[in-house]
Amino acid sequence: MDLWNLYIVLANGVSVDNDKIACIVNWPIPSSIKALHVFLGLTGYCRKFVKDYGKMRAPLTKLLKQNSFTWSDEEAVGFKQLQTALTTIHVLALPDFSKDFVLECDASSNGL
């Protein structure tokens, strides 16, 4: 499943893909550094929209720097906070098209 596209764009509007939100909510606790990298890669996609993203991610980032992967309550809290942050309306809300807003685009020439 391509989790990077959280929205469905149709002729009648844009909506959140509920299957992808369910996938994030049901994401298994990472059991290896590789699995943690995958999860953090997903969360990094929305980092600009998540208040205190760095604070929530910090305990998980520490696991990447250590020699051993040891999951504790601190990491579990950060993991749950990121799951919740990615699936709340603040991150998933669409812009109010009746107001001015800024749209930042990737200059990679793949999406425009």
N, CA, C and O atoms as a MOPAC input file, in Angstrom:
PM7 MOZYME 1SCF
protein

 N      0.83700 1    -1.18500 1     0.00000 1
 C      0.00000 1     0.00000 1     0.00000 1
 C      0.87700 1     1.24200 1     0.00000 1
 O      1.82200 1     1.33600 1     0.78400 1
 N      0.57700 1     2.17700 1    -0.85800 1
 C      1.31100 1     3.43000 1    -0.94000 1
 C      0.76900 1     4.39500 1     0.10500 1
 O     -0.26800 1     5.02700 1    -0.09400 1
 N      1.48500 1     4.50000 1     1.22100 1
 C      1.00700 1     5.35700 1     2.31100 1
 C      1.34300 1     6.82500 1     2.10700 1
 O      0.84800 1     7.67600 1     2.84600 1
 N      2.16300 1     7.13300 1     1.13500 1
 C      2.60400 1     8.51300 1     0.97000 1
 C      1.49600 1     9.41100 1     0.46100 1
 O      1.55800 1    10.62400 1     0.66000 1
 N      0.50100 1     8.86600 1    -0.17900 1
 C     -0.61900 1     9.66000 1    -0.67400 1
 C     -1.81800 1     9.42500 1     0.22700 1
 O     -2.55300 1     8.45400 1     0.04900 1
 N     -2.01500 1    10.31100 1     1.19500 1
 C     -3.08500 1    10.14400 1     2.17000 1
 C     -4.42900 1    10.64700 1     1.65200 1
 O     -5.45300 1    10.45900 1     2.30900 1
 N     -4.43700 1    11.27300 1     0.50300 1
 C     -5.66000 1    11.86800 1    -0.00400 1
 C     -6.12900 1    11.18900 1    -1.28500 1
 O     -5.33700 1    10.62800 1    -2.04100 1
 N     -7.43200 1    11.25600 1    -1.50500 1
 C     -8.03400 1    10.78800 1    -2.74500 1
 C     -8.53900 1    12.02400 1    -3.47400 1
 O     -9.34100 1    12.78600 1    -2.93300 1
 N     -8.07200 1    12.22200 1    -4.69600 1
 C     -8.49400 1    13.37500 1    -5.48900 1
 C     -9.44600 1    12.87500 1    -6.56500 1
 O     -9.07700 1    12.05700 1    -7.40800 1
 N    -10.66500 1    13.37500 1    -6.52500 1
 C    -11.69600 1    13.01100 1    -7.49600 1
 C    -12.26700 1    14.27200 1    -8.12700 1
 O    -11.96800 1    15.38300 1    -7.68900 1
 N    -13.06700 1    14.10200 1    -9.12600 1
 C    -13.67600 1    15.24500 1    -9.81200 1
 C    -14.55100 1    16.06900 1    -8.87100 1
 O    -14.66200 1    17.28300 1    -9.04000 1
 N    -15.17000 1    15.42700 1    -7.88600 1
 C    -16.05200 1    16.15700 1    -6.97300 1
 C    -15.35600 1    16.64900 1    -5.70800 1
 O    -16.02200 1    17.18600 1    -4.82300 1
 N    -14.04000 1    16.48400 1    -5.59100 1
 C    -13.32100 1    17.02100 1    -4.44400 1
 C    -12.20600 1    16.11700 1    -3.95100 1
 O    -11.86700 1    15.11500 1    -4.57900 1
 N    -11.64600 1    16.49500 1    -2.81500 1
 C    -10.52600 1    15.78500 1    -2.19800 1
 C    -10.99500 1    15.24800 1    -0.85500 1
 O    -11.70900 1    15.92900 1    -0.11900 1
 N    -10.58900 1    14.02400 1    -0.54100 1
 C    -10.92600 1    13.45200 1     0.75500 1
 C     -9.74000 1    12.63800 1     1.26400 1
 O     -8.81200 1    12.33000 1     0.51600 1
 N     -9.78900 1    12.30000 1     2.54000 1
 C     -8.74700 1    11.49300 1     3.16200 1
 C     -9.03800 1    10.03000 1     2.85300 1
 O    -10.19300 1     9.60700 1     2.88800 1
 N     -8.00800 1     9.26100 1     2.55400 1
 C     -8.14800 1     7.83600 1     2.29500 1
 C     -8.20300 1     7.10100 1     3.63800 1
 O     -7.17700 1     6.92500 1     4.29400 1
 N     -9.38900 1     6.68000 1     4.03700 1
 C     -9.57400 1     6.04600 1     5.34700 1
 C     -8.81700 1     4.72800 1     5.49200 1
 O     -8.44900 1     4.35600 1     6.60700 1
 N     -8.57800 1     4.01700 1     4.39900 1
 C     -7.79500 1     2.78000 1     4.47600 1
 C     -6.36100 1     3.06400 1     4.90500 1
 O     -5.76900 1     2.29400 1     5.66100 1
 N     -5.81200 1     4.15900 1     4.42500 1
 C     -4.43700 1     4.51300 1     4.78800 1
 C     -4.35100 1     5.01200 1     6.22500 1
 O     -3.36700 1     4.76200 1     6.92100 1
 N     -5.39200 1     5.72100 1     6.66200 1
 C     -5.42400 1     6.16300 1     8.05800 1
 C     -5.49400 1     4.93800 1     8.97300 1
 O     -4.81100 1     4.88400 1     9.99500 1
 N     -6.31400 1     3.96500 1     8.60700 1
 C     -6.41400 1     2.73200 1     9.40000 1
 C     -5.06900 1     2.01200 1     9.43100 1
 O     -4.70000 1     1.42600 1    10.44900 1
 N     -4.34900 1     2.05300 1     8.33700 1
 C     -3.03300 1     1.41000 1     8.27600 1
 C     -2.06700 1     2.07100 1     9.26000 1
 O     -1.29100 1     1.38100 1     9.92200 1
 N     -2.10800 1     3.38300 1     9.36000 1
 C     -1.24000 1     4.09500 1    10.30600 1
 C     -1.64400 1     3.76600 1    11.73700 1
 O     -0.78600 1     3.50400 1    12.58000 1
 N     -2.93900 1     3.77600 1    12.01400 1
 C     -3.43100 1     3.48200 1    13.36100 1
 C     -3.05000 1     2.06400 1    13.78400 1
 O     -2.72800 1     1.82600 1    14.94800 1
 N     -3.08600 1     1.13500 1    12.84800 1
 C     -2.78600 1    -0.26900 1    13.15200 1
 C     -1.33500 1    -0.65500 1    12.87400 1
 O     -0.99800 1    -1.83900 1    12.86000 1
 N     -0.48800 1     0.32900 1    12.65500 1
 C      0.91700 1     0.06500 1    12.35200 1
 C      1.54300 1    -0.72700 1    13.49500 1
 O      1.40000 1    -0.33500 1    14.65300 1
 N      2.22500 1    -1.81800 1    13.20700 1
 C      2.84800 1    -2.60400 1    14.28100 1
 C      4.02800 1    -1.86200 1    14.90300 1
 O      4.71000 1    -1.08100 1    14.23900 1
 N      4.25100 1    -2.11700 1    16.16400 1
 C      5.40300 1    -1.53300 1    16.84800 1
 C      6.66300 1    -2.02900 1    16.14900 1
 O      6.83700 1    -3.23600 1    15.98600 1
 N      7.54500 1    -1.12100 1    15.73300 1
 C      8.76800 1    -1.54800 1    15.03800 1
 C      9.59300 1    -2.49600 1    15.90200 1
 O      9.80400 1    -2.25700 1    17.09100 1
 N     10.05300 1    -3.57200 1    15.27700 1
 C     10.84400 1    -4.56300 1    16.01000 1
 C     12.29300 1    -4.60500 1    15.53400 1
 O     13.07800 1    -5.44400 1    15.97600 1
 N     12.63900 1    -3.69000 1    14.62600 1
 C     14.01700 1    -3.62100 1    14.12900 1
 C     14.30500 1    -2.18900 1    13.69300 1
 O     13.39700 1    -1.36900 1    13.55700 1
 N     15.56800 1    -1.91300 1    13.48100 1
 C     15.95000 1    -0.57600 1    13.01900 1
 C     15.36300 1    -0.31500 1    11.63400 1
 O     14.91900 1     0.79900 1    11.35100 1
 N     15.35500 1    -1.31800 1    10.77900 1
 C     14.79000 1    -1.14400 1     9.44400 1
 C     13.30200 1    -0.79400 1     9.52100 1
 O     12.84400 1     0.11000 1     8.82200 1
 N     12.55200 1    -1.49700 1    10.35500 1
 C     11.12100 1    -1.22500 1    10.51800 1
 C     10.90800 1     0.17700 1    11.08800 1
 O      9.95800 1     0.86400 1    10.71200 1
 N     11.78100 1     0.59500 1    11.98200 1
 C     11.68800 1     1.93600 1    12.55600 1
 C     11.96900 1     2.99300 1    11.48700 1
 O     11.30000 1     4.02600 1    11.44900 1
 N     12.94100 1     2.74600 1    10.63100 1
 C     13.23500 1     3.66700 1     9.53100 1
 C     12.01100 1     3.85800 1     8.63200 1
 O     11.71300 1     4.97600 1     8.21300 1
 N     11.31400 1     2.78100 1     8.34300 1
 C     10.12400 1     2.85800 1     7.49300 1
 C      9.06600 1     3.73300 1     8.15800 1
 O      8.49300 1     4.61100 1     7.51400 1
 N      8.80500 1     3.50000 1     9.44000 1
 C      7.80700 1     4.29500 1    10.15400 1
 C      8.20500 1     5.76900 1    10.21800 1
 O      7.38200 1     6.65000 1     9.97000 1
 N      9.45900 1     6.02900 1    10.54800 1
 C      9.91800 1     7.41400 1    10.63600 1
 C      9.91000 1     8.09400 1     9.27000 1
 O      9.69000 1     9.30300 1     9.18200 1
 N     10.14200 1     7.34200 1     8.22200 1
 C     10.03200 1     7.89700 1     6.88000 1
 C      8.61800 1     8.35600 1     6.58400 1
 O      8.40900 1     9.41700 1     5.99700 1
 N      7.66300 1     7.56200 1     6.98700 1
 C      6.25900 1     7.93800 1     6.80600 1
 C      5.92300 1     9.18300 1     7.61500 1
 O      5.29900 1    10.11000 1     7.09900 1
 N      6.33600 1     9.21000 1     8.88400 1
 C      6.00300 1    10.36000 1     9.71800 1
 C      6.69900 1    11.62200 1     9.22500 1
 O      6.16100 1    12.72200 1     9.35100 1
 N      7.88500 1    11.46700 1     8.66700 1
 C      8.62100 1    12.61900 1     8.15100 1
 C      7.89700 1    13.31800 1     7.02000 1
 O      8.08900 1    14.51300 1     6.79800 1
 N      7.07100 1    12.58300 1     6.30700 1
 C      6.27900 1    13.14200 1     5.20600 1
 C      5.38400 1    14.28600 1     5.69100 1
 O      5.14900 1    15.25000 1     4.96100 1
 N      4.89300 1    14.17400 1     6.91300 1
 C      3.96400 1    15.18000 1     7.45400 1
 C      4.58700 1    16.03800 1     8.55000 1
 O      3.86900 1    16.73400 1     9.26700 1
 N      5.90100 1    16.00200 1     8.69000 1
 C      6.55600 1    16.66800 1     9.82500 1
 C      6.25500 1    18.15800 1     9.93200 1
 O      6.17300 1    18.68900 1    11.04000 1
 N      6.09000 1    18.84200 1     8.80400 1
 C      5.82500 1    20.28200 1     8.83800 1
 C      4.46800 1    20.61200 1     9.44500 1
 O      4.23300 1    21.73300 1     9.89800 1
 N      3.58900 1    19.63500 1     9.45000 1
 C      2.22400 1    19.87200 1     9.91000 1
 C      1.96200 1    19.37000 1    11.32300 1
 O      0.86200 1    19.54100 1    11.84800 1
 N      2.95900 1    18.75400 1    11.93800 1
 C      2.78800 1    18.16400 1    13.26400 1
 C      3.53400 1    19.00800 1    14.28400 1
 O      4.76200 1    19.09500 1    14.26000 1
 N      2.77400 1    19.63000 1    15.18500 1
 C      3.38800 1    20.43400 1    16.24100 1
 C      4.21800 1    19.53100 1    17.14500 1
 O      3.77000 1    18.45100 1    17.53000 1
 N      5.41300 1    19.96900 1    17.47900 1
 C      6.34300 1    19.24300 1    18.34600 1
 C      6.75900 1    17.88500 1    17.76400 1
 O      7.02000 1    16.93400 1    18.50100 1
 N      6.81300 1    17.81700 1    16.44600 1
 C      7.20500 1    16.57500 1    15.77500 1
 C      8.55900 1    16.07100 1    16.29000 1
 O      8.71100 1    14.88700 1    16.59000 1
 N      9.52200 1    16.95900 1    16.38700 1
 C     10.86200 1    16.56900 1    16.83500 1
 C     10.86400 1    15.99500 1    18.23600 1
 O     11.59400 1    15.04500 1    18.51600 1
 N     10.05200 1    16.56200 1    19.12600 1
 C      9.97600 1    16.05900 1    20.50500 1
 C      9.36800 1    14.66800 1    20.54900 1
 O      9.81400 1    13.81200 1    21.31400 1
 N      8.33700 1    14.44000 1    19.71800 1
 C      7.70600 1    13.12400 1    19.69400 1
 C      8.63700 1    12.08000 1    19.08700 1
 O      8.65100 1    10.92500 1    19.51100 1
 N      9.40700 1    12.49600 1    18.10000 1
 C     10.28100 1    11.57700 1    17.38000 1
 C     11.58100 1    11.29500 1    18.14400 1
 O     12.21500 1    10.26700 1    17.90400 1
 N     11.98700 1    12.17300 1    19.04600 1
 C     13.29200 1    12.07700 1    19.71100 1
 C     13.58900 1    10.70700 1    20.31800 1
 O     14.67800 1    10.18000 1    20.08800 1
 N     12.66800 1    10.10000 1    21.08600 1
 C     13.01400 1     8.79100 1    21.65500 1
 C     13.22600 1     7.72000 1    20.58900 1
 O     14.02000 1     6.79800 1    20.77900 1
 N     12.52100 1     7.84200 1    19.47600 1
 C     12.67800 1     6.86900 1    18.39300 1
 C     13.98200 1     7.10200 1    17.64900 1
 O     14.63900 1     6.15000 1    17.22600 1
 N     14.35500 1     8.35500 1    17.48800 1
 C     15.61000 1     8.68500 1    16.81800 1
 C     16.79700 1     8.16800 1    17.62200 1
 O     17.79700 1     7.73600 1    17.04900 1
 N     16.69000 1     8.21100 1    18.95300 1
 C     17.77500 1     7.69400 1    19.80400 1
 C     18.03700 1     6.21400 1    19.53400 1
 O     19.17800 1     5.76000 1    19.61400 1
 N     16.99000 1     5.46800 1    19.21700 1
 C     17.17500 1     4.03800 1    18.92200 1
 C     18.04700 1     3.82300 1    17.69600 1
 O     18.73900 1     2.81000 1    17.59200 1
 N     18.01700 1     4.76700 1    16.77500 1
 C     18.81800 1     4.64800 1    15.55800 1
 C     20.29700 1     4.87900 1    15.82700 1
 O     21.14500 1     4.41700 1    15.06300 1
 N     20.61400 1     5.58600 1    16.89800 1
 C     21.99400 1     5.93400 1    17.21400 1
 C     22.66000 1     4.93300 1    18.15000 1
 O     23.88400 1     4.92600 1    18.27600 1
 N     21.88200 1     4.10200 1    18.79800 1
 C     22.43300 1     3.16400 1    19.75600 1
 C     22.86200 1     1.88000 1    19.05500 1
 O     22.44300 1     1.59400 1    17.93400 1
 N     23.70300 1     1.11700 1    19.74100 1
 C     24.17700 1    -0.15000 1    19.19100 1
 C     23.12600 1    -1.24800 1    19.25700 1
 O     23.16000 1    -2.19500 1    18.47100 1
 N     22.20000 1    -1.12500 1    20.18700 1
 C     21.17400 1    -2.16200 1    20.31800 1
 C     19.78800 1    -1.53400 1    20.25000 1
 O     19.56800 1    -0.41200 1    20.70800 1
 N     18.88100 1    -2.27000 1    19.68100 1
 C     17.50700 1    -1.82300 1    19.53900 1
 C     16.72800 1    -2.31700 1    20.75300 1
 O     16.37200 1    -3.49300 1    20.83100 1
 N     16.46500 1    -1.41800 1    21.69700 1
 C     15.75200 1    -1.78300 1    22.91800 1
 C     14.52700 1    -0.88900 1    23.06400 1
 O     14.64700 1     0.30300 1    23.34700 1
 N     13.35800 1    -1.46900 1    22.87100 1
 C     12.10100 1    -0.73600 1    22.93700 1
 C     11.66600 1    -0.60800 1    24.38600 1
 O     11.60900 1    -1.60500 1    25.10600 1
 N     11.35500 1     0.61800 1    24.82600 1
 C     10.92400 1     0.83400 1    26.20500 1
 C      9.65600 1     1.68800 1    26.20700 1
 O      9.11400 1     2.01200 1    25.15000 1
 N      9.19500 1     2.04400 1    27.39300 1
 C      7.98700 1     2.86800 1    27.50900 1
 C      8.16000 1     4.22900 1    26.83400 1
 O      7.21700 1     4.75200 1    26.24200 1
 N      9.35900 1     4.80100 1    26.92200 1
 C      9.61900 1     6.10500 1    26.31200 1
 C      9.41800 1     6.04100 1    24.79300 1
 O      8.80400 1     6.93200 1    24.20500 1
 N      9.92900 1     5.00300 1    24.17800 1
 C      9.76500 1     4.83900 1    22.73300 1
 C      8.30700 1     4.55900 1    22.38000 1
 O      7.80200 1     5.04000 1    21.36500 1
 N      7.63900 1     3.78200 1    23.22000 1
 C      6.22600 1     3.46700 1    22.98300 1
 C      5.37000 1     4.73300 1    23.01300 1
 O      4.44300 1     4.87700 1    22.21700 1
 N      5.67700 1     5.64000 1    23.92200 1
 C      4.93600 1     6.90700 1    24.00900 1
 C      5.16600 1     7.74000 1    22.74700 1
 O      4.21400 1     8.26300 1    22.16800 1
 N      6.40900 1     7.86400 1    22.32300 1
 C      6.70800 1     8.62600 1    21.10600 1
 C      6.03600 1     8.02800 1    19.88500 1
 O      5.51300 1     8.75600 1    19.04200 1
 N      6.04800 1     6.70500 1    19.78300 1
 C      5.41500 1     6.00300 1    18.67100 1
 C      3.91600 1     6.29200 1    18.64500 1
 O      3.36200 1     6.62000 1    17.59600 1
 N      3.26500 1     6.17100 1    19.79400 1
 C      1.81800 1     6.40600 1    19.88400 1
 C      1.48400 1     7.86900 1    19.59600 1
 O      0.48600 1     8.15600 1    18.93500 1
 N      2.30000 1     8.78300 1    20.07900 1
 C      2.06200 1    10.20600 1    19.82900 1
 C      2.13200 1    10.50800 1    18.33300 1
 O      1.30700 1    11.25900 1    17.81300 1
 N      3.10400 1     9.93100 1    17.64600 1
 C      3.22300 1    10.15400 1    16.20300 1
 C      2.05300 1     9.53100 1    15.45400 1
 O      1.53700 1    10.13000 1    14.51100 1
 N      1.63300 1     8.34900 1    15.85400 1
 C      0.45700 1     7.73100 1    15.22400 1
 C     -0.75900 1     8.63900 1    15.37200 1
 O     -1.48800 1     8.87500 1    14.40900 1
 N     -0.97000 1     9.14100 1    16.57000 1
 C     -2.11900 1    10.00700 1    16.83400 1
 C     -2.01600 1    11.30900 1    16.05200 1
 O     -2.99800 1    11.77300 1    15.47300 1
 N     -0.83100 1    11.89300 1    16.03600 1
 C     -0.63500 1    13.16100 1    15.32600 1
 C     -0.90400 1    13.02400 1    13.83500 1
 O     -1.45300 1    13.93700 1    13.21900 1
 N     -0.52200 1    11.89200 1    13.24800 1
 C     -0.70800 1    11.68900 1    11.81300 1
 C     -2.15400 1    11.41300 1    11.43000 1
 O     -2.51500 1    11.51800 1    10.25800 1
 N     -2.97000 1    11.06700 1    12.39000 1
 C     -4.34100 1    10.68600 1    12.07200 1
 C     -5.37900 1    11.63900 1    12.65400 1
 O     -6.55600 1    11.29400 1    12.75700 1
 N     -4.94700 1    12.82700 1    13.03000 1
 C     -5.89700 1    13.81300 1    13.56000 1
 C     -6.22600 1    14.85500 1    12.50200 1
 O     -5.50900 1    14.99900 1    11.51200 1
 N     -7.27500 1    15.55000 1    12.71300 1
 C     -7.78600 1    16.51000 1    11.73900 1
 C     -6.79200 1    17.63400 1    11.45100 1
 O     -6.80300 1    18.18300 1    10.35000 1
 N     -5.94500 1    17.98600 1    12.39200 1
 C     -5.00400 1    19.08800 1    12.17400 1
 C     -4.06500 1    18.80500 1    11.00800 1
 O     -3.73300 1    19.70300 1    10.23300 1
 N     -3.64500 1    17.56600 1    10.89100 1
 C     -2.73800 1    17.18900 1     9.81100 1
 C     -3.51000 1    16.90900 1     8.52700 1
 O     -3.03700 1    17.21100 1     7.43100 1
 N     -4.67900 1    16.34200 1     8.66600 1
 C     -5.42300 1    15.86000 1     7.50800 1
 C     -6.40900 1    16.86900 1     6.93700 1
 O     -6.98500 1    16.63400 1     5.87400 1
 N     -6.61000 1    17.98500 1     7.62600 1
 C     -7.58600 1    18.96600 1     7.15900 1
 C     -7.17600 1    19.55500 1     5.81800 1
 O     -5.99500 1    19.78200 1     5.55500 1
 N     -8.15800 1    19.79300 1     4.99200 1
 C     -7.92200 1    20.42300 1     3.70000 1
 C     -7.95200 1    21.93200 1     3.86600 1
 O     -8.57000 1    22.43200 1     4.80600 1
 N     -7.29800 1    22.67200 1     2.97300 1
 C     -7.30600 1    24.13000 1     3.09800 1
 C     -8.69700 1    24.69700 1     2.85300 1
 O     -9.52900 1    24.09400 1     2.17500 1
 N     -8.92000 1    25.86100 1     3.42000 1
 C    -10.17000 1    26.59800 1     3.19100 1
 C     -9.97100 1    27.39600 1     1.91500 1
 O     -9.25100 1    28.39400 1     1.90900 1
 N    -10.60400 1    26.96200 1     0.84000 1
 C    -10.40900 1    27.58100 1    -0.46400 1
 C    -11.04400 1    28.95800 1    -0.57600 1
 O    -10.85200 1    29.64800 1    -1.57700 1
 N    -11.79700 1    29.36600 1     0.43700 1
 C    -12.36300 1    30.71400 1     0.42200 1
 C    -11.38000 1    31.73300 1     1.00200 1
 O    -11.64300 1    32.93500 1     0.97800 1
 N    -10.23300 1    31.24600 1     1.52900 1
 C     -9.20800 1    32.11200 1     2.10800 1
 C     -7.90600 1    31.92900 1     1.35300 1
 O     -7.70300 1    30.91600 1     0.68300 1
 N     -7.02300 1    32.91600 1     1.46400 1
 C     -5.69900 1    32.80900 1     0.85600 1
 C     -4.85600 1    31.80500 1     1.64300 1
 O     -4.94200 1    31.74400 1     2.86900 1
 N     -4.04400 1    31.02200 1     0.93800 1
 C     -3.09400 1    30.12700 1     1.58400 1
 C     -1.92200 1    29.91800 1     0.64200 1
 O     -2.01900 1    30.20000 1    -0.55300 1
 N     -0.81800 1    29.42500 1     1.17600 1
 C      0.39500 1    29.20200 1     0.40100 1
 C      0.52600 1    27.71200 1     0.12900 1
 O      0.36900 1    26.89300 1     1.03400 1
 N      0.81000 1    27.36800 1    -1.09900 1
 C      1.02800 1    25.99100 1    -1.49700 1
 C      2.49000 1    25.84300 1    -1.88000 1
 O      2.95400 1    26.47500 1    -2.83000 1
 N      3.22800 1    25.00100 1    -1.13400 1
 C      4.63200 1    24.75100 1    -1.44200 1
 C      4.71800 1    23.48200 1    -2.26700 1
 O      4.12100 1    22.46500 1    -1.91500 1
 N      5.45600 1    23.53800 1    -3.36100 1
 C      5.56200 1    22.39600 1    -4.26900 1
 C      7.00500 1    21.92200 1    -4.37900 1
 O      7.94400 1    22.71400 1    -4.30100 1
 N      7.15900 1    20.64200 1    -4.56000 1
 C      8.46100 1    20.03700 1    -4.78400 1
 C      8.92600 1    20.42300 1    -6.18300 1
 O      8.13200 1    20.38700 1    -7.12300 1
 N     10.17900 1    20.78700 1    -6.33700 1
 C     10.70500 1    21.22600 1    -7.63000 1
 C     11.27700 1    20.06300 1    -8.42700 1
 O     12.10400 1    20.27200 1    -9.31500 1
 N     10.85400 1    18.85500 1    -8.12800 1
 C     11.41700 1    17.68800 1    -8.79200 1
 C     10.84200 1    17.43200 1   -10.17200 1
 O     11.33200 1    16.55400 1   -10.88200 1
 N      9.84500 1    18.15200 1   -10.56300 1
 C      9.15000 1    18.05500 1   -11.85900 1
 C      8.40600 1    16.73800 1   -12.01900 1
 O      8.09000 1    16.34200 1   -13.14100 1
 N      8.12400 1    16.06000 1   -10.92900 1
 C      7.37200 1    14.81700 1   -11.01300 1
 C      5.88500 1    14.99500 1   -10.75300 1
 O      5.08600 1    14.15500 1   -11.16500 1
 N      5.50600 1    16.05200 1   -10.08900 1
 C      4.10800 1    16.18100 1    -9.68200 1
 C      3.36700 1    17.33700 1   -10.29900 1
 O      2.16600 1    17.47700 1   -10.07000 1
 N      4.01900 1    18.15600 1   -11.05900 1
 C      3.33200 1    19.33800 1   -11.57700 1
 C      3.09000 1    19.23500 1   -13.07300 1
 O      2.52000 1    20.14800 1   -13.67000 1

